[in-house]
Tab-separated table of C-alpha atoms and ligand atoms in Angstrom:
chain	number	residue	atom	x	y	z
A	1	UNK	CA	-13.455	21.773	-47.782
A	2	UNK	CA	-16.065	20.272	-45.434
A	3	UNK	CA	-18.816	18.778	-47.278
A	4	UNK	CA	-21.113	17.860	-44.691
A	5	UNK	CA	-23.557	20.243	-43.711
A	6	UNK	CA	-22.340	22.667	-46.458
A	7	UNK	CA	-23.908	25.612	-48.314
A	8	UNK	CA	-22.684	25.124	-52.064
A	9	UNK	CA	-22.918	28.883	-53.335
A	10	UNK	CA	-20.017	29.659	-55.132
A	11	UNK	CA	-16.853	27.420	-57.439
A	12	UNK	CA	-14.399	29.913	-55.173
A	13	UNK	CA	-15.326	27.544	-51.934
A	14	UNK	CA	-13.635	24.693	-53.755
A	15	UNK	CA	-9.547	23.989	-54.382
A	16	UNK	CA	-8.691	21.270	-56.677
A	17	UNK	CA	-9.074	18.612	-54.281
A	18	UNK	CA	-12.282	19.086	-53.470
A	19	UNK	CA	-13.158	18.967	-57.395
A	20	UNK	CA	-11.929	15.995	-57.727
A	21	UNK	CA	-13.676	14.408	-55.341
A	22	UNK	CA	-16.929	15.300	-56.300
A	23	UNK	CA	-16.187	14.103	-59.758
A	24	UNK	CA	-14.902	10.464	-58.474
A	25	UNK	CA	-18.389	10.569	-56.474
A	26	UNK	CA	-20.308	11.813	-59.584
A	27	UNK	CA	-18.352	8.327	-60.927
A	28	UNK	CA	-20.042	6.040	-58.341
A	29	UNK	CA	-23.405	7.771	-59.391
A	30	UNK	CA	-23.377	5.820	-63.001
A	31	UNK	CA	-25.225	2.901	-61.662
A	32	UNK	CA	-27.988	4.811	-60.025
A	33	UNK	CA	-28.028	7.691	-63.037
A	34	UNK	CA	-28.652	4.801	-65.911
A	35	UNK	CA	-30.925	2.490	-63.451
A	36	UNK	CA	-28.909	-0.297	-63.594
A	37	UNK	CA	-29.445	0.181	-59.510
A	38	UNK	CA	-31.330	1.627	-57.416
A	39	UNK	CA	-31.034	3.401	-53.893
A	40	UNK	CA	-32.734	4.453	-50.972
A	41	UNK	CA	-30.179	6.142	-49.262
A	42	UNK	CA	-32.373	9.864	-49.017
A	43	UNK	CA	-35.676	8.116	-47.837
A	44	UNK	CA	-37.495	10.190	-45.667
A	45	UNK	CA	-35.258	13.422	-46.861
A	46	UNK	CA	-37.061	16.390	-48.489
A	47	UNK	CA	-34.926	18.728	-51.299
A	48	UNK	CA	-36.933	21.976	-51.688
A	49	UNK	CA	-35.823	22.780	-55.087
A	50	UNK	CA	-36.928	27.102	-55.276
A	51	UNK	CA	-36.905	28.037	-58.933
A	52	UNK	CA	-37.493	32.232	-58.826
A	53	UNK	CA	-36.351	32.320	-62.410
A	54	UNK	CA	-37.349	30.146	-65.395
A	55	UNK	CA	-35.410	26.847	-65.490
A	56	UNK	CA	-35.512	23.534	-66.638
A	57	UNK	CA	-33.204	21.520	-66.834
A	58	UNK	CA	-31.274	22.801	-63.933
A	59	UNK	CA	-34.591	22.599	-61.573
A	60	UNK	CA	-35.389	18.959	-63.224
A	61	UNK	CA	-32.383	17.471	-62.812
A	62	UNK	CA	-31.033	18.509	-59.279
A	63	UNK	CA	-35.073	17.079	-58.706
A	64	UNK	CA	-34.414	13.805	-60.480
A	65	UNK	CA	-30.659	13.530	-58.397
A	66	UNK	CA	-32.622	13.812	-55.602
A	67	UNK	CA	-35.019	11.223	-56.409
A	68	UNK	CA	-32.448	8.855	-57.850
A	69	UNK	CA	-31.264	8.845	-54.318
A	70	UNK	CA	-34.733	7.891	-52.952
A	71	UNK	CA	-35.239	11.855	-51.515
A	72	UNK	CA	-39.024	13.623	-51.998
A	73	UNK	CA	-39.013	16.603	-54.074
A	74	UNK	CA	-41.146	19.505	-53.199
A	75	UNK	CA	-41.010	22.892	-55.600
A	76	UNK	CA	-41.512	26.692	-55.426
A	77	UNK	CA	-41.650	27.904	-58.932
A	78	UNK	CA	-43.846	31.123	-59.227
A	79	UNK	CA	-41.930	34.140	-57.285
A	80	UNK	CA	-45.632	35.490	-57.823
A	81	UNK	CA	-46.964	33.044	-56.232
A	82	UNK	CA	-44.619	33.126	-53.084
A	83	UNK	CA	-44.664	35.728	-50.156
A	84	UNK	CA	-41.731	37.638	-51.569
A	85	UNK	CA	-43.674	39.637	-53.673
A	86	UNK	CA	-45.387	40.752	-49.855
A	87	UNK	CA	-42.316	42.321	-49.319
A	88	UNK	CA	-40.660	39.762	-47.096
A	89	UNK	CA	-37.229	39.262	-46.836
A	90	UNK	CA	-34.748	36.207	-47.841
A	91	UNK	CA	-33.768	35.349	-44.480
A	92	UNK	CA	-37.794	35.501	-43.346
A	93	UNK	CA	-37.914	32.860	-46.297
A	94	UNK	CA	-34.766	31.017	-45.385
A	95	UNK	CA	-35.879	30.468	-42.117
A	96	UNK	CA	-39.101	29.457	-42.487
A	97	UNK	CA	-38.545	27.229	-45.617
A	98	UNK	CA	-35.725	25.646	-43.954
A	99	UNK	CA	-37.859	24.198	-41.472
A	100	UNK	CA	-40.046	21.989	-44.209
A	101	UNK	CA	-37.142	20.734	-45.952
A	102	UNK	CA	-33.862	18.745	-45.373
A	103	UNK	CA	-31.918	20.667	-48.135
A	104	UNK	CA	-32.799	23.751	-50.541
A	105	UNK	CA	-31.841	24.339	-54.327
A	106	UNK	CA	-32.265	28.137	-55.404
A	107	UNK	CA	-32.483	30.086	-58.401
A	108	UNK	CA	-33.587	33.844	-57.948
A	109	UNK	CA	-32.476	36.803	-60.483
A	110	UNK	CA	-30.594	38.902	-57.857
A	111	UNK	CA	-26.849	38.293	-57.631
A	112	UNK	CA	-26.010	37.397	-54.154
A	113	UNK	CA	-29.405	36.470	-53.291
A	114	UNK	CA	-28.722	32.611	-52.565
A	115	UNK	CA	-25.842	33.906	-50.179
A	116	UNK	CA	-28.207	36.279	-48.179
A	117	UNK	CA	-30.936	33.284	-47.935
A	118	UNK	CA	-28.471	30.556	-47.042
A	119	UNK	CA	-27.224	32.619	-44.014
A	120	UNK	CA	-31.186	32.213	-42.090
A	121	UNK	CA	-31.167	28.458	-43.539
A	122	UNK	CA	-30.989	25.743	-41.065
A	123	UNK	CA	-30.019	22.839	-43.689
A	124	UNK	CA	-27.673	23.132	-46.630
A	125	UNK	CA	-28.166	25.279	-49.673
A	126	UNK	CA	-27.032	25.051	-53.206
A	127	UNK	CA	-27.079	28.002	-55.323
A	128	UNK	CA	-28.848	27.358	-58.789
A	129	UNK	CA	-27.992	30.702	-60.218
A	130	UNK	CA	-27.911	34.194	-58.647
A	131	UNK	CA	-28.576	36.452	-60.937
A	132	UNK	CA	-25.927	37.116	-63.484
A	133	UNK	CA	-23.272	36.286	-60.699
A	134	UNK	CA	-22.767	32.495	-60.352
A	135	UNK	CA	-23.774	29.021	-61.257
A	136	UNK	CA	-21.988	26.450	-59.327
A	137	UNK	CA	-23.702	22.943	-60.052
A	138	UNK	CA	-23.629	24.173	-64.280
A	139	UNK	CA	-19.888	24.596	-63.905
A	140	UNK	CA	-19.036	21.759	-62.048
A	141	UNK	CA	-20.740	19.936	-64.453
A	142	UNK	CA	-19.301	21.415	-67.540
A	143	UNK	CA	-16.160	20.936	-66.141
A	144	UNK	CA	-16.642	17.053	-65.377
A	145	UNK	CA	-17.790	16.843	-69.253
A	146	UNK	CA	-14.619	18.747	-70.353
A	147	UNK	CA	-12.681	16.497	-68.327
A	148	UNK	CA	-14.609	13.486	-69.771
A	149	UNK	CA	-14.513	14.302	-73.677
A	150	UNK	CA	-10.554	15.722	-73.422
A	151	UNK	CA	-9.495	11.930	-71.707
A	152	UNK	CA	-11.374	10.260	-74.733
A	153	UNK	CA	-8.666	12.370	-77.020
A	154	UNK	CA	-5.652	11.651	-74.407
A	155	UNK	CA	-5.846	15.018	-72.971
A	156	UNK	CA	-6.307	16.837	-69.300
A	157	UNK	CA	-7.639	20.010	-68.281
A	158	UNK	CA	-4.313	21.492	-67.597
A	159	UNK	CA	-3.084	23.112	-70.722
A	160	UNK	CA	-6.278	23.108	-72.274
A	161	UNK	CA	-7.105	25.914	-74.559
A	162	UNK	CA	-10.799	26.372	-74.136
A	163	UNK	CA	-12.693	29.368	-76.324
A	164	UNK	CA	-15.907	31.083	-74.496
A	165	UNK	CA	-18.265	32.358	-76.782
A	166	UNK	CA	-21.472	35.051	-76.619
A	167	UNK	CA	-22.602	37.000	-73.869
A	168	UNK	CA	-19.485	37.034	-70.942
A	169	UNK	CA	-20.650	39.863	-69.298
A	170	UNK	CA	-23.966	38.677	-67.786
A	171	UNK	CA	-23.968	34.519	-68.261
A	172	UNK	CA	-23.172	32.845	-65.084
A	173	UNK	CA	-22.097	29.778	-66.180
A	174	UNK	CA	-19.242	31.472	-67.934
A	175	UNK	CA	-18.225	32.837	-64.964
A	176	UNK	CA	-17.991	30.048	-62.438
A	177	UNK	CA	-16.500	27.500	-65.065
A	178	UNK	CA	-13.507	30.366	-65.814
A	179	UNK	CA	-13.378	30.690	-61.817
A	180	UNK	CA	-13.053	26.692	-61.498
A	181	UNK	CA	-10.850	26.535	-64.187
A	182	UNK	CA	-8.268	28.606	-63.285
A	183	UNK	CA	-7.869	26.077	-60.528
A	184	UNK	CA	-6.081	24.129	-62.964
A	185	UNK	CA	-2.589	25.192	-65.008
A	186	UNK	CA	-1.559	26.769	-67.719
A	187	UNK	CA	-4.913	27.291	-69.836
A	188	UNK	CA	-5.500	29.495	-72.556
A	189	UNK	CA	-9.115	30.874	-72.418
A	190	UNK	CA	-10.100	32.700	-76.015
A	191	UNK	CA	-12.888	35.175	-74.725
A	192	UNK	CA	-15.486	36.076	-77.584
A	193	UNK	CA	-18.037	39.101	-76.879
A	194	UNK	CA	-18.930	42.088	-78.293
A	195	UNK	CA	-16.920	44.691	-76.495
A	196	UNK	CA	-19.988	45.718	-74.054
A	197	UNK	CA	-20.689	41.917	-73.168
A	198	UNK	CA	-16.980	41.181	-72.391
A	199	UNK	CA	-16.095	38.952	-69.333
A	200	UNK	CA	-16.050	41.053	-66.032
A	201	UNK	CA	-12.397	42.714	-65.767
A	202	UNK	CA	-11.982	40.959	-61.999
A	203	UNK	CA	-12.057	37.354	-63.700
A	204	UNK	CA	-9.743	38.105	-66.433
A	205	UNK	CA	-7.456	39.718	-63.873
A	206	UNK	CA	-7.843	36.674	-62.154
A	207	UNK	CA	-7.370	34.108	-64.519
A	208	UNK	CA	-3.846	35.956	-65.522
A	209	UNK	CA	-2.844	36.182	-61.804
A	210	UNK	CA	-3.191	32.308	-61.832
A	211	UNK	CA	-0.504	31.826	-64.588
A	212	UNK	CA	-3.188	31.547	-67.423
A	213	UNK	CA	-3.235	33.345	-70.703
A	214	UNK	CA	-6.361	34.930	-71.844
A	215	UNK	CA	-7.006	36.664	-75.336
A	216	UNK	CA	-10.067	38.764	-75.597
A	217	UNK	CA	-11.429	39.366	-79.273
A	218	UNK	CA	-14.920	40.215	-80.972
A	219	UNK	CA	-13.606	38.217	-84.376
A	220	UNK	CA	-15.230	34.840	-83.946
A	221	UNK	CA	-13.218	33.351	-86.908
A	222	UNK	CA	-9.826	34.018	-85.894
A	223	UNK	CA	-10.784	33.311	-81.799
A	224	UNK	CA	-12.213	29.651	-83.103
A	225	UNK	CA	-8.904	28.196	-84.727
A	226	UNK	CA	-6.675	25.840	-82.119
A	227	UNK	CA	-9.141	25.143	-79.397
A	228	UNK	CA	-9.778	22.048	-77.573
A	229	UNK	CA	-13.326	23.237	-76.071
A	230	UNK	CA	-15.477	25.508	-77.617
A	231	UNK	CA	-18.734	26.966	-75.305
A	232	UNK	CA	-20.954	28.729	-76.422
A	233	UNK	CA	-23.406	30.999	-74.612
A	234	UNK	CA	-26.791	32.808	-75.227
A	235	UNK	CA	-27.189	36.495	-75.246
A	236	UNK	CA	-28.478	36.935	-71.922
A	237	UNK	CA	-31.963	38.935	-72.694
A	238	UNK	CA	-33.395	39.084	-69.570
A	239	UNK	CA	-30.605	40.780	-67.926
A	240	UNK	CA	-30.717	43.480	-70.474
A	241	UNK	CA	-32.406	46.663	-69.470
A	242	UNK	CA	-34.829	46.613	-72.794
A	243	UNK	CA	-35.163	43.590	-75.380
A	244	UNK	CA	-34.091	46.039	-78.309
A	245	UNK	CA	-30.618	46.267	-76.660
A	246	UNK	CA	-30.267	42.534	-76.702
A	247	UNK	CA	-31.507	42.085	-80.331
A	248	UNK	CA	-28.301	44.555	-80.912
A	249	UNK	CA	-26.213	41.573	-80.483
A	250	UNK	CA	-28.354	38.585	-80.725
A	251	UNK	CA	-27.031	36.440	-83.889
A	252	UNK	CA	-23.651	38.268	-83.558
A	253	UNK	CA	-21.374	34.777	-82.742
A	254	UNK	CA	-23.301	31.885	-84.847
A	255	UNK	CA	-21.792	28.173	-85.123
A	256	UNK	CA	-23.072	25.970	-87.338
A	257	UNK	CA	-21.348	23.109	-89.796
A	258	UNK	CA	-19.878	25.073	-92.493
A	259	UNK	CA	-18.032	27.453	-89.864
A	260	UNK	CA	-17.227	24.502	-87.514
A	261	UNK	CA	-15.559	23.044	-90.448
A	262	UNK	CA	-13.381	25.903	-91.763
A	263	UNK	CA	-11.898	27.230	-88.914
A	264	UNK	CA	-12.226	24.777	-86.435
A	265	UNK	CA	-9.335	22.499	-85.446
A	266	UNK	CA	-10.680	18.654	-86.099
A	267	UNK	CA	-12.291	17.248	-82.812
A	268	UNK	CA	-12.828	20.150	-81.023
A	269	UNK	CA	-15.115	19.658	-78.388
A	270	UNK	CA	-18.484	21.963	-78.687
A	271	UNK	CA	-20.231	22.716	-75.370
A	272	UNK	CA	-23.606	24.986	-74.513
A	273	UNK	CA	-25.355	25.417	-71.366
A	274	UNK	CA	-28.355	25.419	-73.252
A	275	UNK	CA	-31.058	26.703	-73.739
A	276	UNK	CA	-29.607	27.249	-77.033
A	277	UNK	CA	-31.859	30.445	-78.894
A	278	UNK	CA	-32.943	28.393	-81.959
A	279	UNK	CA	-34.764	31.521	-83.240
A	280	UNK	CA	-33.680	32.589	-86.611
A	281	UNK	CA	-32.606	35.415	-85.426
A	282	UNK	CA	-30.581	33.808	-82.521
A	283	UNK	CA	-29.257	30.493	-84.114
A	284	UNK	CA	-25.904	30.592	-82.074
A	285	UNK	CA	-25.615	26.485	-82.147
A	286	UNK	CA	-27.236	25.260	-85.588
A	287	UNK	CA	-29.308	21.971	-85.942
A	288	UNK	CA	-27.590	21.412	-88.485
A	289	UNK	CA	-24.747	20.089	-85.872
A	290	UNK	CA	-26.741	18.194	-84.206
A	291	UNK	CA	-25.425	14.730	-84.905
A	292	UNK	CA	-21.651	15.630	-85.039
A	293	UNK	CA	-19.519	13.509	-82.676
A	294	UNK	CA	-17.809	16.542	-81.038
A	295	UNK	CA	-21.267	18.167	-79.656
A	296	UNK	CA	-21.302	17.462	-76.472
A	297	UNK	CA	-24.499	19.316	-74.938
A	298	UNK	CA	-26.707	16.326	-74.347
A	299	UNK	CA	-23.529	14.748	-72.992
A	300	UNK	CA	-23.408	17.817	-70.138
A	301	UNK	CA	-27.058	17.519	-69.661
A	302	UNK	CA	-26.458	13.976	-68.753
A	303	UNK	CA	-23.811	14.628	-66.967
A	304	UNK	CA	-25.568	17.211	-64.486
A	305	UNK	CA	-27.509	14.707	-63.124
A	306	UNK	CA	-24.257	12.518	-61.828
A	307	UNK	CA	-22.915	15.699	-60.557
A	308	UNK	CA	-25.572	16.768	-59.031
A	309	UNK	CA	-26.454	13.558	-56.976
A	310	UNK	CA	-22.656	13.805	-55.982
A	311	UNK	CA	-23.202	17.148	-54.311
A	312	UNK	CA	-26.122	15.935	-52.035
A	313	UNK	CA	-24.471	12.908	-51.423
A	314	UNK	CA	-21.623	14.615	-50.009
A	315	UNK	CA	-23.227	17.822	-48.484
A	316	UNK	CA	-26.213	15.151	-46.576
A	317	UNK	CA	-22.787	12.829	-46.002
A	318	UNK	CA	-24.125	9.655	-47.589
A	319	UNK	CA	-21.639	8.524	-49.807
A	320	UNK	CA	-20.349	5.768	-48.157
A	321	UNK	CA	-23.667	4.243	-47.388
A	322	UNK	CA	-25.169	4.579	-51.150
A	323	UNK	CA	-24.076	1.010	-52.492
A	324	UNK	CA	-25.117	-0.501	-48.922
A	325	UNK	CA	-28.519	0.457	-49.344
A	326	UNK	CA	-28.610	-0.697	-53.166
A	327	UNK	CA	-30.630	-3.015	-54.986
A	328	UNK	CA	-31.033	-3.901	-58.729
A	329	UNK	CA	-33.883	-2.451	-60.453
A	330	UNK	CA	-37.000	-4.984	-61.631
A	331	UNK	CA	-38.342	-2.789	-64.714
A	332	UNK	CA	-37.302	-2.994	-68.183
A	333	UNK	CA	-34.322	-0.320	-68.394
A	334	UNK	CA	-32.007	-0.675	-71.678
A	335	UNK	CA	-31.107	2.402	-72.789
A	336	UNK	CA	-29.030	3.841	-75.174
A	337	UNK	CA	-26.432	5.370	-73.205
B	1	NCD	C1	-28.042	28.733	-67.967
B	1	NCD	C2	-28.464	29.656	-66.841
B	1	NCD	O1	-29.595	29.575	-66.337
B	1	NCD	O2	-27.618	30.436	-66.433
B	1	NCD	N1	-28.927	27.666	-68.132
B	1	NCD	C3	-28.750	26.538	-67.385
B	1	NCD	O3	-28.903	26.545	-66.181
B	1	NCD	N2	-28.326	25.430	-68.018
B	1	NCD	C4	-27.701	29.429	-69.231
B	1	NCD	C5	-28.725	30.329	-69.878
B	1	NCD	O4	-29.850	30.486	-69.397
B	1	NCD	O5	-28.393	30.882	-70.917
């Protein structure tokens, strides 16, 4: 694809070219990510990152990418607070908002949303979440850490056998990283719901029309063993027409030391979105896991900020000017990376 100029809204724009490349730019982001440099290469540009849904480190880090780059930030947070809730419409808002900014990050709770916005927006704009349907920038980044933690144990993404765990039916992430990795070959994905929260039929149909296996199961235990990847996901509550239905399957899938340990092949790598539900009655990724080598989460957190200064440095074309307009930084930066 064309990155220039591009609206980033869903993993199905991309082949396995394009991928690539915005991992081997995510690469040339190191530098800049862990202030060993610093770059000016966005002066002057304005991101305006438009968080309709709660968020954190999705809104804070494509902000921070931004930044890193030398761009200003300005946010929309509060859907209460913005003219939407007069009853105007997404392309009234895409229009106008387009004209105060130089790029736009959205999150809003209706799937499609970002698509119907994007088409009044002047400048580029990358889809933070849309609803339950897709999460590009999440999955792009989860993918770039699977990529990372399989070539520290001499393996690739093709062949993988990857387990997805909780709530497939309404989490996004799940979604767009099955959609980007059936890009790749010969995967087995181990799909691990309740029945009612199992992945949408389309993407399993998919994923087997692309020559990989898929094996659907509500038995945690036997769905862990001989997996390279294991992601976990939390039961989507606020998708859920009442929070009694959710508590019907919140706690259901639950990893934690003792479990990892019996039934878990050695190594295998263990991946969240996050937020993680920490509640007791939640618990789906115990503390008590928190220092095991094989938890990556903090790694993929990391990692969203490289990814995420790769996709405005290739949809605001800057790539090749980033290391020009360098410098080292003059403030004390050691950190344990
Ligand atoms: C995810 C999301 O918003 O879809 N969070 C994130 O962006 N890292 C997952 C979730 O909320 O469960």
């Amino acid at each position: 694809m064309r990155f220039p100029g591009a609206h980033i809204l869903s993993v199905t724009q991309f082949e396995r070219a394009d991928v690539e490349r915005i991992f081997e730019v995510a690469d040339s982001m190191r530098p800049y990510a862990h202030r060993e440099r610093m770059t000016k290469v966005l002066d002057g540009a304005i991101l305006g990152n438009m968080f309709f849904e709660p968020s954190t480190r999705t809104r804070v880090s494509f902000g921070c990418a931004f930044n890193l780059l030398g761009g200003e930030v300005r946010e929309t947070t509060d859907i209460k607070a913005s003219s939407l809730t007069k009853g105007e419409s997404l392309y009234d808002t895409g229009r106008v908002m387009s004209g105060y900014s130089d790029i736009i990050v959205m999150r809003h709770p209706q799937a499609g949303s970002v698509a119907e916005f994007a088409k009044a927006s002047r400048v580029p704009v990358l889809n933070a979440g849309d609803g339950p349907n897709e999460h590009p920038s999440q999955a792009l980044l989860d993918l770039y850490t699977i990529k990372k933690e399989l070539k520290s144990r001499q393996q690739t993404i093709d062949g993988m056998h990857i387990a997805m765990i909780g709530d497939l039916k309404h989490g996004r992430t799940v979604h767009s990283l099955s959609k980007l990795v059936s890009l790749y070959k010969k995967v087995k994905f181990t799909l691990i719901s309740p029945r009612e929260l199992a992945m949408p039929a389309g993407i399993v149909e998919d994923l087997r029309r692309c020559g990989h296996e898929v094996v659907e199961t509500e038995d945690m235990e036997s769905g862990l063993v001989s997996n390279d990847i294991v992601y976990l996901t939390r039961i989507q509550e606020e998708r859920f027409a009442s929070k009694p239905e959710a508590d019907l399957y919140r706690g259901r899938f639950r990893l934690n030391q003792s479990i990892y340990t019996q039934y878990c092949q050695p190594n295998t790598v263990i991946m969240h979105p996050l937020p993680r539900d920490s509640r007791d009655d939640a618990n789906e990724l115990d503390n008590d896991l928190n220092q095991h080598p094989s938890l990556a989460i903090f790694r993929q957190t990391d990692n969203g900020v490289l990814v995420r200064m790769a996709l405005f440095a290739l949809t605001l074309d800057v790539c090749e000017q980033i290391d020009k307009s360098s410098r080292e930084v003059n403030w004390y930066t050691e950190r344990r990376f």
